[in-house]
mmCIF file of C-alpha atoms and ligand atoms in Angstrom:
data_model
loop_
_atom_site.group_PDB
_atom_site.id
_atom_site.type_symbol
_atom_site.label_atom_id
_atom_site.label_comp_id
_atom_site.label_asym_id
_atom_site.label_seq_id
_atom_site.Cartn_x
_atom_site.Cartn_y
_atom_site.Cartn_z
ATOM 1 C CA MET A 1 -29.950 13.488 -64.104
ATOM 2 C CA SER A 2 -30.536 15.366 -60.829
ATOM 3 C CA ARG A 3 -27.389 15.345 -58.796
ATOM 4 C CA THR A 4 -26.939 16.538 -55.261
ATOM 5 C CA ILE A 5 -24.109 18.518 -53.545
ATOM 6 C CA VAL A 6 -23.438 18.634 -50.193
ATOM 7 C CA VAL A 7 -22.231 21.194 -47.767
ATOM 8 C CA ILE A 8 -20.700 20.244 -44.362
ATOM 9 C CA ALA A 9 -21.694 23.230 -41.990
ATOM 10 C CA GLU A 10 -19.404 24.633 -39.574
ATOM 11 C CA GLN A 11 -20.701 25.831 -36.286
ATOM 12 C CA ARG A 12 -19.478 26.276 -32.722
ATOM 13 C CA GLY A 13 -21.881 26.102 -29.759
ATOM 14 C CA GLY A 14 -24.326 26.169 -32.113
ATOM 15 C CA GLN A 15 -23.485 29.249 -33.831
ATOM 16 C CA LEU A 16 -23.113 28.894 -37.726
ATOM 17 C CA ARG A 17 -19.473 29.710 -38.791
ATOM 18 C CA GLN A 18 -19.237 31.902 -41.831
ATOM 19 C CA VAL A 19 -17.453 29.586 -43.663
ATOM 20 C CA THR A 20 -20.429 27.391 -44.064
ATOM 21 C CA LEU A 21 -22.509 30.441 -46.017
ATOM 22 C CA GLU A 22 -18.930 30.951 -48.232
ATOM 23 C CA THR A 23 -19.020 27.207 -48.847
ATOM 24 C CA LEU A 24 -23.104 27.279 -49.828
ATOM 25 C CA ARG A 25 -22.243 30.181 -52.004
ATOM 26 C CA ALA A 26 -19.790 28.237 -53.540
ATOM 27 C CA ALA A 27 -21.820 25.363 -53.995
ATOM 28 C CA GLN A 28 -24.859 27.651 -55.332
ATOM 29 C CA TRP A 29 -22.273 28.992 -58.031
ATOM 30 C CA ILE A 30 -21.183 25.519 -59.292
ATOM 31 C CA ARG A 31 -24.457 23.882 -59.220
ATOM 32 C CA SER A 32 -26.322 23.039 -62.816
ATOM 33 C CA GLU A 33 -29.740 23.423 -63.425
ATOM 34 C CA GLY A 34 -31.669 20.423 -61.643
ATOM 35 C CA ASP A 35 -29.005 19.918 -59.067
ATOM 36 C CA ALA A 36 -30.375 19.761 -55.477
ATOM 37 C CA VAL A 37 -28.073 21.647 -52.871
ATOM 38 C CA SER A 38 -27.744 19.927 -49.032
ATOM 39 C CA VAL A 39 -26.487 21.339 -45.836
ATOM 40 C CA VAL A 40 -25.626 18.647 -43.271
ATOM 41 C CA ALA A 41 -25.099 19.540 -39.798
ATOM 42 C CA ILE A 42 -23.286 17.609 -37.508
ATOM 43 C CA GLY A 43 -23.397 18.492 -33.560
ATOM 44 C CA SER A 44 -25.424 18.912 -30.652
ATOM 45 C CA ASN A 45 -28.822 21.272 -29.830
ATOM 46 C CA LEU A 46 -29.043 22.013 -33.448
ATOM 47 C CA THR A 47 -32.922 23.263 -33.950
ATOM 48 C CA LYS A 48 -31.591 26.847 -33.920
ATOM 49 C CA LEU A 49 -28.973 26.551 -36.236
ATOM 50 C CA GLY A 50 -31.263 24.320 -38.745
ATOM 51 C CA ASN A 51 -33.622 27.361 -38.647
ATOM 52 C CA ALA A 52 -30.893 29.480 -39.474
ATOM 53 C CA LEU A 53 -29.811 27.865 -42.314
ATOM 54 C CA ALA A 54 -33.256 27.055 -43.637
ATOM 55 C CA THR A 55 -33.426 30.913 -44.987
ATOM 56 C CA TYR A 56 -30.694 30.330 -47.185
ATOM 57 C CA ASP A 57 -31.026 29.355 -50.573
ATOM 58 C CA CYS A 58 -30.808 25.292 -50.590
ATOM 59 C CA ASP A 59 -32.779 22.366 -50.708
ATOM 60 C CA ARG A 60 -32.408 20.088 -47.952
ATOM 61 C CA ILE A 61 -30.722 20.543 -44.804
ATOM 62 C CA TYR A 62 -29.897 17.398 -42.579
ATOM 63 C CA LEU A 63 -29.069 17.588 -38.839
ATOM 64 C CA ILE A 64 -27.250 14.774 -37.056
ATOM 65 C CA ASP A 65 -27.989 16.156 -33.487
ATOM 66 C CA HIS A 66 -26.832 14.278 -30.596
ATOM 67 C CA ALA A 67 -25.297 14.966 -27.226
ATOM 68 C CA ASP A 68 -22.172 13.153 -28.293
ATOM 69 C CA LEU A 69 -21.505 14.953 -31.330
ATOM 70 C CA GLU A 70 -21.536 18.487 -29.746
ATOM 71 C CA HIS A 71 -17.426 18.614 -29.824
ATOM 72 C CA TYR A 72 -15.593 17.530 -32.923
ATOM 73 C CA ASN A 73 -14.120 13.984 -32.980
ATOM 74 C CA PRO A 74 -13.023 13.206 -36.242
ATOM 75 C CA GLU A 75 -14.230 9.284 -35.753
ATOM 76 C CA ALA A 76 -17.531 10.271 -34.630
ATOM 77 C CA TYR A 77 -18.417 12.548 -37.276
ATOM 78 C CA TYR A 78 -16.899 10.433 -39.668
ATOM 79 C CA GLN A 79 -19.283 7.692 -38.559
ATOM 80 C CA ALA A 80 -22.248 9.554 -38.135
ATOM 81 C CA LEU A 81 -21.679 11.230 -41.848
ATOM 82 C CA SER A 82 -20.877 8.073 -43.566
ATOM 83 C CA PRO A 83 -24.375 6.356 -44.201
ATOM 84 C CA LEU A 84 -25.867 9.498 -45.071
ATOM 85 C CA LEU A 85 -23.159 10.445 -47.968
ATOM 86 C CA GLY A 86 -23.737 6.538 -49.008
ATOM 87 C CA GLU A 87 -27.419 7.441 -49.462
ATOM 88 C CA LEU A 88 -26.997 10.865 -50.814
ATOM 89 C CA SER A 89 -24.033 9.790 -53.192
ATOM 90 C CA PRO A 90 -23.370 13.307 -53.877
ATOM 91 C CA CYS A 91 -21.537 14.796 -57.123
ATOM 92 C CA ALA A 92 -19.399 17.105 -54.639
ATOM 93 C CA VAL A 93 -19.074 17.721 -50.778
ATOM 94 C CA LEU A 94 -17.680 21.046 -50.119
ATOM 95 C CA LEU A 95 -16.234 21.861 -46.669
ATOM 96 C CA GLY A 96 -14.261 25.166 -45.266
ATOM 97 C CA HIS A 97 -10.574 24.824 -45.286
ATOM 98 C CA THR A 98 -10.409 25.010 -41.496
ATOM 99 C CA SER A 99 -9.106 22.548 -39.103
ATOM 100 C CA ILE A 100 -12.242 20.501 -38.954
ATOM 101 C CA GLY A 101 -12.586 20.502 -42.962
ATOM 102 C CA ARG A 102 -9.045 19.846 -43.207
ATOM 103 C CA ASP A 103 -9.429 16.801 -41.276
ATOM 104 C CA LEU A 104 -13.148 15.523 -42.618
ATOM 105 C CA ALA A 105 -12.617 16.080 -46.281
ATOM 106 C CA PRO A 106 -9.605 13.105 -47.030
ATOM 107 C CA MET A 107 -11.832 10.836 -44.726
ATOM 108 C CA ILE A 108 -14.989 11.608 -46.937
ATOM 109 C CA ALA A 109 -12.947 11.589 -50.124
ATOM 110 C CA ALA A 110 -11.870 8.262 -49.482
ATOM 111 C CA ARG A 111 -15.492 7.075 -48.714
ATOM 112 C CA LEU A 112 -16.928 8.189 -52.065
ATOM 113 C CA GLN A 113 -13.491 7.074 -53.844
ATOM 114 C CA ALA A 114 -13.514 10.963 -54.835
ATOM 115 C CA GLY A 115 -10.907 13.381 -56.145
ATOM 116 C CA GLN A 116 -9.987 16.057 -53.778
ATOM 117 C CA ILE A 117 -9.326 19.519 -54.393
ATOM 118 C CA SER A 118 -8.127 21.586 -51.331
ATOM 119 C CA ASP A 119 -7.794 25.444 -50.443
ATOM 120 C CA VAL A 120 -9.440 26.546 -53.068
ATOM 121 C CA ILE A 121 -9.630 30.350 -52.847
ATOM 122 C CA ALA A 122 -11.718 31.139 -56.528
ATOM 123 C CA ILE A 123 -14.094 29.051 -58.790
ATOM 124 C CA ASP A 124 -14.488 29.650 -62.318
ATOM 125 C CA ARG A 125 -17.753 28.692 -63.202
ATOM 126 C CA GLY A 126 -17.053 28.984 -66.875
ATOM 127 C CA ASP A 127 -19.538 28.892 -69.940
ATOM 128 C CA ASP A 128 -22.568 26.580 -69.696
ATOM 129 C CA GLY A 129 -21.471 23.204 -69.790
ATOM 130 C CA MET A 130 -18.095 23.787 -69.139
ATOM 131 C CA LEU A 131 -17.092 21.945 -65.342
ATOM 132 C CA PRO A 132 -16.111 24.039 -62.994
ATOM 133 C CA ARG A 133 -12.011 25.359 -62.469
ATOM 134 C CA PHE A 134 -10.991 25.641 -59.106
ATOM 135 C CA VAL A 135 -7.768 27.815 -58.110
ATOM 136 C CA ARG A 136 -5.521 27.031 -55.174
ATOM 137 C CA PRO A 137 -2.032 28.238 -54.192
ATOM 138 C CA ILE A 138 0.719 26.254 -54.307
ATOM 139 C CA TYR A 139 4.342 26.287 -53.264
ATOM 140 C CA ALA A 140 3.581 27.963 -50.017
ATOM 141 C CA GLY A 141 1.510 30.874 -52.316
ATOM 142 C CA LYS A 142 4.705 31.421 -54.553
ATOM 143 C CA ALA A 143 2.358 30.260 -57.228
ATOM 144 C CA PHE A 144 -1.487 29.105 -58.314
ATOM 145 C CA GLU A 145 -2.652 26.663 -60.156
ATOM 146 C CA THR A 146 -6.453 26.062 -61.923
ATOM 147 C CA ILE A 147 -7.745 22.555 -61.613
ATOM 148 C CA GLU A 148 -10.653 21.032 -63.597
ATOM 149 C CA ALA A 149 -12.729 18.347 -62.118
ATOM 150 C CA ALA A 150 -13.278 15.147 -63.963
ATOM 151 C CA SER A 151 -16.742 15.018 -65.327
ATOM 152 C CA ASP A 152 -17.289 11.416 -63.981
ATOM 153 C CA GLY A 153 -16.083 11.291 -60.657
ATOM 154 C CA PRO A 154 -17.464 13.000 -57.180
ATOM 155 C CA LEU A 155 -15.445 15.815 -56.091
ATOM 156 C CA VAL A 156 -14.459 16.830 -52.220
ATOM 157 C CA VAL A 157 -13.239 20.478 -52.123
ATOM 158 C CA THR A 158 -12.112 22.530 -49.262
ATOM 159 C CA LEU A 159 -12.729 26.367 -49.472
ATOM 160 C CA ARG A 160 -10.297 28.818 -47.785
ATOM 161 C CA PRO A 161 -12.238 31.172 -45.402
ATOM 162 C CA ASN A 162 -13.092 34.816 -46.713
ATOM 163 C CA ASN A 163 -12.433 34.152 -50.207
ATOM 164 C CA VAL A 164 -15.996 33.741 -51.363
ATOM 165 C CA GLN A 165 -18.473 36.137 -50.741
ATOM 166 C CA PRO A 166 -21.129 34.316 -48.170
ATOM 167 C CA ALA A 167 -24.369 33.031 -49.457
ATOM 168 C CA ALA A 168 -27.213 35.763 -48.893
ATOM 169 C CA PRO A 169 -30.593 34.892 -47.038
ATOM 170 C CA ARG A 170 -33.062 33.756 -49.680
ATOM 171 C CA GLU A 171 -35.672 36.631 -50.295
ATOM 172 C CA GLU A 172 -38.267 34.265 -52.208
ATOM 173 C CA GLY A 173 -39.228 30.545 -52.597
ATOM 174 C CA PRO A 174 -39.889 27.783 -49.868
ATOM 175 C CA ALA A 175 -37.923 27.288 -46.604
ATOM 176 C CA ALA A 176 -35.522 24.417 -47.410
ATOM 177 C CA GLN A 177 -36.481 21.158 -45.935
ATOM 178 C CA ILE A 178 -34.866 20.165 -42.306
ATOM 179 C CA VAL A 179 -34.767 16.327 -41.942
ATOM 180 C CA SER A 180 -33.253 14.758 -38.803
ATOM 181 C CA VAL A 181 -30.464 11.748 -39.196
ATOM 182 C CA PRO A 182 -30.601 9.597 -36.599
ATOM 183 C CA TYR A 183 -26.947 8.662 -35.148
ATOM 184 C CA THR A 184 -26.462 6.009 -32.522
ATOM 185 C CA PRO A 185 -22.631 6.128 -31.006
ATOM 186 C CA SER A 186 -20.950 3.044 -31.737
ATOM 187 C CA ALA A 187 -19.891 0.802 -29.472
ATOM 188 C CA SER A 188 -16.236 0.695 -31.607
ATOM 189 C CA LEU A 189 -15.773 4.320 -30.930
ATOM 190 C CA ARG A 190 -12.095 4.469 -29.740
ATOM 191 C CA THR A 191 -12.020 8.095 -28.922
ATOM 192 C CA MET A 192 -14.540 10.515 -27.129
ATOM 193 C CA VAL A 193 -14.148 13.985 -26.603
ATOM 194 C CA ARG A 194 -15.377 15.225 -22.912
ATOM 195 C CA ASP A 195 -14.380 19.023 -23.613
ATOM 196 C CA VAL A 196 -12.397 21.385 -25.624
ATOM 197 C CA VAL A 197 -10.460 24.106 -23.992
ATOM 198 C CA ARG A 198 -10.035 27.009 -26.629
ATOM 199 C CA LYS A 199 -6.749 29.116 -26.733
ATOM 200 C CA THR A 200 -8.188 32.239 -28.665
ATOM 201 C CA SER A 201 -6.588 35.475 -29.841
ATOM 202 C CA GLY A 202 -9.055 37.642 -28.243
ATOM 203 C CA LYS A 203 -12.546 37.982 -29.010
ATOM 204 C CA VAL A 204 -12.278 37.405 -32.498
ATOM 205 C CA ASP A 205 -11.463 34.212 -34.337
ATOM 206 C CA LEU A 206 -8.344 34.299 -36.237
ATOM 207 C CA THR A 207 -9.403 32.621 -39.184
ATOM 208 C CA GLU A 208 -12.533 34.683 -39.736
ATOM 209 C CA ALA A 209 -11.370 37.689 -38.781
ATOM 210 C CA LYS A 210 -11.793 40.762 -40.655
ATOM 211 C CA ILE A 211 -8.600 42.338 -39.388
ATOM 212 C CA VAL A 212 -5.771 40.542 -38.008
ATOM 213 C CA VAL A 213 -2.777 42.395 -36.253
ATOM 214 C CA SER A 214 0.220 39.873 -36.402
ATOM 215 C CA GLY A 215 3.379 40.339 -33.989
ATOM 216 C CA GLY A 216 6.594 38.503 -34.909
ATOM 217 C CA ARG A 217 9.690 38.252 -33.212
ATOM 218 C CA GLY A 218 10.322 41.768 -33.424
ATOM 219 C CA VAL A 219 7.701 42.322 -30.437
ATOM 220 C CA LYS A 220 10.971 41.019 -28.310
ATOM 221 C CA SER A 221 8.776 39.366 -25.525
ATOM 222 C CA ALA A 222 5.399 38.570 -24.322
ATOM 223 C CA GLU A 223 4.949 41.830 -22.733
ATOM 224 C CA GLY A 224 6.019 43.602 -26.140
ATOM 225 C CA PHE A 225 2.086 42.284 -27.700
ATOM 226 C CA ARG A 226 0.458 44.223 -24.930
ATOM 227 C CA PRO A 227 0.588 46.994 -27.836
ATOM 228 C CA LEU A 228 -0.674 44.913 -30.590
ATOM 229 C CA GLU A 229 -3.561 43.587 -28.132
ATOM 230 C CA GLU A 230 -4.647 47.270 -27.679
ATOM 231 C CA LEU A 231 -4.577 47.948 -31.226
ATOM 232 C CA ALA A 232 -6.601 45.137 -31.903
ATOM 233 C CA ASP A 233 -9.268 45.615 -29.253
ATOM 234 C CA VAL A 234 -9.717 49.042 -30.545
ATOM 235 C CA ILE A 235 -9.890 48.238 -34.144
ATOM 236 C CA GLY A 236 -12.084 44.715 -33.540
ATOM 237 C CA ALA A 237 -9.109 42.582 -34.965
ATOM 238 C CA ALA A 238 -7.695 39.677 -33.690
ATOM 239 C CA VAL A 239 -4.339 38.818 -32.877
ATOM 240 C CA GLY A 240 -1.805 36.543 -34.941
ATOM 241 C CA ALA A 241 1.922 35.852 -34.712
ATOM 242 C CA SER A 242 4.633 34.295 -36.711
ATOM 243 C CA ARG A 243 6.261 31.283 -35.792
ATOM 244 C CA GLY A 244 9.187 33.163 -34.913
ATOM 245 C CA ALA A 245 7.289 34.930 -31.709
ATOM 246 C CA CYS A 246 5.826 31.631 -31.256
ATOM 247 C CA ASP A 247 9.101 29.831 -30.830
ATOM 248 C CA ALA A 248 10.593 32.344 -29.014
ATOM 249 C CA GLY A 249 7.509 31.827 -26.352
ATOM 250 C CA TYR A 250 6.145 35.509 -26.826
ATOM 251 C CA CYS A 251 2.764 33.834 -27.543
ATOM 252 C CA ASP A 252 0.726 30.912 -27.522
ATOM 253 C CA TYR A 253 1.071 28.525 -30.993
ATOM 254 C CA ALA A 254 -2.717 28.763 -31.610
ATOM 255 C CA LEU A 255 -2.006 32.325 -32.889
ATOM 256 C CA GLN A 256 0.602 30.979 -35.477
ATOM 257 C CA ILE A 257 -0.117 32.234 -38.651
ATOM 258 C CA GLY A 258 1.971 30.441 -41.736
ATOM 259 C CA GLN A 259 2.624 27.112 -43.519
ATOM 260 C CA THR A 260 2.802 25.226 -40.228
ATOM 261 C CA GLY A 261 -0.093 27.437 -38.774
ATOM 262 C CA LYS A 262 -3.031 29.115 -39.619
ATOM 263 C CA VAL A 263 -4.004 30.678 -43.071
ATOM 264 C CA VAL A 264 -5.735 33.802 -42.718
ATOM 265 C CA THR A 265 -7.477 35.975 -45.470
ATOM 266 C CA PRO A 266 -8.824 39.285 -43.669
ATOM 267 C CA GLU A 267 -9.418 42.393 -45.521
ATOM 268 C CA VAL A 268 -6.513 44.015 -43.561
ATOM 269 C CA TYR A 269 -3.371 42.415 -42.062
ATOM 270 C CA ILE A 270 -1.111 44.200 -39.987
ATOM 271 C CA ALA A 271 2.485 42.575 -39.445
ATOM 272 C CA CYS A 272 4.187 44.323 -37.035
ATOM 273 C CA GLY A 273 8.059 43.124 -36.459
ATOM 274 C CA ILE A 274 7.665 40.529 -38.681
ATOM 275 C CA SER A 275 10.597 39.875 -41.609
ATOM 276 C CA GLY A 276 8.354 38.302 -44.188
ATOM 277 C CA ALA A 277 9.510 34.758 -44.684
ATOM 278 C CA ILE A 278 8.142 32.564 -47.346
ATOM 279 C CA GLN A 279 6.493 30.133 -44.625
ATOM 280 C CA HIS A 280 4.545 33.149 -42.870
ATOM 281 C CA LEU A 281 3.572 34.735 -46.368
ATOM 282 C CA ALA A 282 1.838 31.175 -46.885
ATOM 283 C CA GLY A 283 -0.647 32.160 -44.342
ATOM 284 C CA MET A 284 -1.040 35.677 -44.907
ATOM 285 C CA SER A 285 -0.398 36.584 -49.110
ATOM 286 C CA GLN A 286 -3.879 36.490 -49.718
ATOM 287 C CA SER A 287 -4.851 39.105 -47.530
ATOM 288 C CA ARG A 288 -6.722 41.626 -49.258
ATOM 289 C CA ILE A 289 -4.366 44.867 -47.785
ATOM 290 C CA ILE A 290 -1.370 44.002 -46.051
ATOM 291 C CA ILE A 291 0.432 46.850 -43.936
ATOM 292 C CA ALA A 292 4.089 46.044 -42.730
ATOM 293 C CA ILE A 293 5.484 47.756 -39.699
ATOM 294 C CA ASN A 294 9.362 47.074 -39.854
ATOM 295 C CA LYS A 295 12.185 49.150 -38.810
ATOM 296 C CA ASP A 296 14.637 47.442 -41.533
ATOM 297 C CA PRO A 297 13.486 48.909 -44.901
ATOM 298 C CA ASP A 298 14.803 45.652 -46.565
ATOM 299 C CA ALA A 299 12.643 43.417 -44.757
ATOM 300 C CA PRO A 300 11.305 41.104 -47.351
ATOM 301 C CA ILE A 301 7.702 41.698 -46.104
ATOM 302 C CA PHE A 302 7.802 45.113 -47.763
ATOM 303 C CA GLN A 303 7.877 43.426 -51.188
ATOM 304 C CA ILE A 304 4.313 42.013 -50.486
ATOM 305 C CA ALA A 305 3.081 44.888 -48.349
ATOM 306 C CA ASP A 306 0.346 47.457 -49.656
ATOM 307 C CA TYR A 307 1.285 49.979 -46.856
ATOM 308 C CA GLY A 308 4.607 49.976 -45.273
ATOM 309 C CA ILE A 309 5.709 52.054 -42.130
ATOM 310 C CA VAL A 310 9.402 51.923 -41.737
ATOM 311 C CA GLY A 311 9.703 52.622 -37.602
ATOM 312 C CA ASP A 312 10.080 51.239 -34.366
ATOM 313 C CA LEU A 313 6.581 48.994 -34.083
ATOM 314 C CA PHE A 314 6.686 50.316 -29.967
ATOM 315 C CA GLU A 315 6.366 53.941 -31.375
ATOM 316 C CA VAL A 316 4.010 53.200 -34.270
ATOM 317 C CA VAL A 317 1.550 50.777 -33.315
ATOM 318 C CA PRO A 318 0.592 53.307 -29.941
ATOM 319 C CA LEU A 319 0.125 56.254 -32.398
ATOM 320 C CA LEU A 320 -2.178 53.979 -34.493
ATOM 321 C CA THR A 321 -4.324 53.150 -31.459
ATOM 322 C CA ALA A 322 -4.729 56.897 -30.386
ATOM 323 C CA GLU A 323 -5.335 57.619 -33.929
ATOM 324 C CA PHE A 324 -8.254 54.891 -34.263
ATOM 325 C CA LYS A 325 -9.587 55.550 -30.563
ATOM 326 C CA LYS A 326 -10.208 59.100 -32.247
ATOM 327 C CA ALA A 327 -12.274 58.094 -34.750
HETATM 328 P P1 FAD B 1 12.724 37.497 -37.686
HETATM 329 O O1 FAD B 1 12.723 36.867 -39.129
HETATM 330 O O2 FAD B 1 13.369 37.352 -37.123
HETATM 331 O O3 FAD B 1 12.077 38.731 -38.044
HETATM 332 C C1 FAD B 1 11.799 40.062 -37.531
HETATM 333 C C2 FAD B 1 11.814 41.234 -37.578
HETATM 334 O O4 FAD B 1 11.427 42.492 -36.736
HETATM 335 C C3 FAD B 1 12.806 41.745 -38.579
HETATM 336 O O5 FAD B 1 12.539 42.075 -39.856
HETATM 337 C C4 FAD B 1 13.190 42.831 -37.409
HETATM 338 O O6 FAD B 1 13.887 44.179 -38.755
HETATM 339 C C5 FAD B 1 12.329 43.158 -36.763
HETATM 340 N N1 FAD B 1 11.944 44.137 -35.996
HETATM 341 C C6 FAD B 1 13.072 44.045 -34.821
HETATM 342 N N2 FAD B 1 12.427 44.944 -33.914
HETATM 343 C C7 FAD B 1 11.493 45.950 -34.387
HETATM 344 C C8 FAD B 1 10.768 46.931 -33.659
HETATM 345 N N3 FAD B 1 11.372 47.488 -33.060
HETATM 346 N N4 FAD B 1 10.049 47.573 -34.665
HETATM 347 C C9 FAD B 1 9.875 47.234 -35.993
HETATM 348 N N5 FAD B 1 10.361 45.937 -36.406
HETATM 349 C C10 FAD B 1 11.263 45.055 -35.710
HETATM 350 N N6 FAD B 1 7.050 31.162 -39.867
HETATM 351 C C11 FAD B 1 5.630 31.552 -39.630
HETATM 352 O O7 FAD B 1 5.688 32.923 -39.182
HETATM 353 N N7 FAD B 1 4.840 30.528 -39.966
HETATM 354 C C12 FAD B 1 4.943 29.586 -40.125
HETATM 355 O O8 FAD B 1 3.920 28.638 -40.430
HETATM 356 C C13 FAD B 1 6.178 28.792 -40.318
HETATM 357 N N8 FAD B 1 6.120 27.494 -40.442
HETATM 358 C C14 FAD B 1 7.542 26.934 -41.028
HETATM 359 C C15 FAD B 1 7.874 25.930 -41.525
HETATM 360 C C16 FAD B 1 9.182 25.142 -41.961
HETATM 361 C C17 FAD B 1 9.492 24.178 -42.364
HETATM 362 C C18 FAD B 1 10.431 26.428 -41.455
HETATM 363 C C19 FAD B 1 11.437 25.620 -42.106
HETATM 364 C C20 FAD B 1 10.018 27.621 -41.026
HETATM 365 C C21 FAD B 1 8.501 27.940 -40.581
HETATM 366 N N9 FAD B 1 8.504 29.176 -40.264
HETATM 367 C C22 FAD B 1 7.106 29.638 -40.160
HETATM 368 C C23 FAD B 1 10.059 30.125 -39.912
HETATM 369 C C24 FAD B 1 9.982 31.339 -40.723
HETATM 370 O O9 FAD B 1 11.038 30.831 -41.732
HETATM 371 C C25 FAD B 1 10.672 32.583 -40.185
HETATM 372 O O10 FAD B 1 11.648 31.890 -39.496
HETATM 373 C C26 FAD B 1 9.976 33.086 -39.215
HETATM 374 O O11 FAD B 1 8.455 33.360 -39.956
HETATM 375 C C27 FAD B 1 10.400 34.220 -38.740
HETATM 376 O O12 FAD B 1 9.416 34.938 -37.698
HETATM 377 P P2 FAD B 1 9.658 36.759 -37.849
HETATM 378 O O13 FAD B 1 8.941 37.251 -39.243
HETATM 379 O O14 FAD B 1 8.732 36.651 -36.524
HETATM 380 O O15 FAD B 1 11.167 36.715 -37.282
#
């Protein structure tokens, strides 16, 4: 019997977020022969986004396009999505493990009476006939568990950004069909999002950044973040922080990485003046290469760092910036 796997697309200002393509790749990976992969995008002015999505390998793209859906609103997005999910009755729904995905996924799971597997970092497709297995970190990243989905129920999965290769544009075959889904704002909506003011860590989105330069209490002041920002500018990185730095008022909580902050998986994570508490590691330990700069040779961060520099960050960081400027 033909089944449908649904990918919930994420966009910002009409631009597709990379995590959508990673989630699409995961859907392509877990689909069995005959399964359809549908992408659902919710927002405003989605025509360009729909056309961009149609260049990827999926069967159908559903656009729920309405001015009232410009900004994420859990209630409105859920109301927009719910009838379509009822109609499609998907065997799996995949979302990014982002702030939106984390918010929407449990609502979708409840709607579909589905099990949910959150924060997946790897998928084992297994041999033919086997059910996919999902790997996720537990105990703040100290251990990993592998979960096999039950065969008889729908499944909701959130995928941690930057862990799966993004889907590549299709080379051949017909473009995916684009379907417009009507949406009428319900009179029962209790909330409306008028505007979103983003606090960002610079030009690069922290959760999607390939390189993150992160500062801890060792930066000592808001001013102390300046050398980190300069380095980040030169190497095209986003700036992050430990909770220690946020609590001390050196930077905004939007930059916080860790168990109670953002989870990042960049190619390179540069930790400056961060001790390496378990709660911080929960948000960055899956980074491909970890570089730690700390003046304490016994700082726990060195236990997980691939490269460690024992030294004063106010000397080391400007030297790195100067070297990268030459490159
Ligand atoms: P510190 O532990 O004070 O480390 C500062 C480091 O800077 C030291 O290692 C020091 O040697 C070094 N240093 C000082 N000066 C210099 C210099 N000039 N050059 C180089 N190195 C220098 N933390 C998070 O980060 N994210 C979370 O999401 C988070 N969630 C939490 C949730 C709970 C429930 C709890 C209880 C805690 C949480 N924490 C979180 C806090 C966490 O336990 C640590 O307190 C915090 O990560 C410490 O931040 P830090 O490494 O910046 O500061």
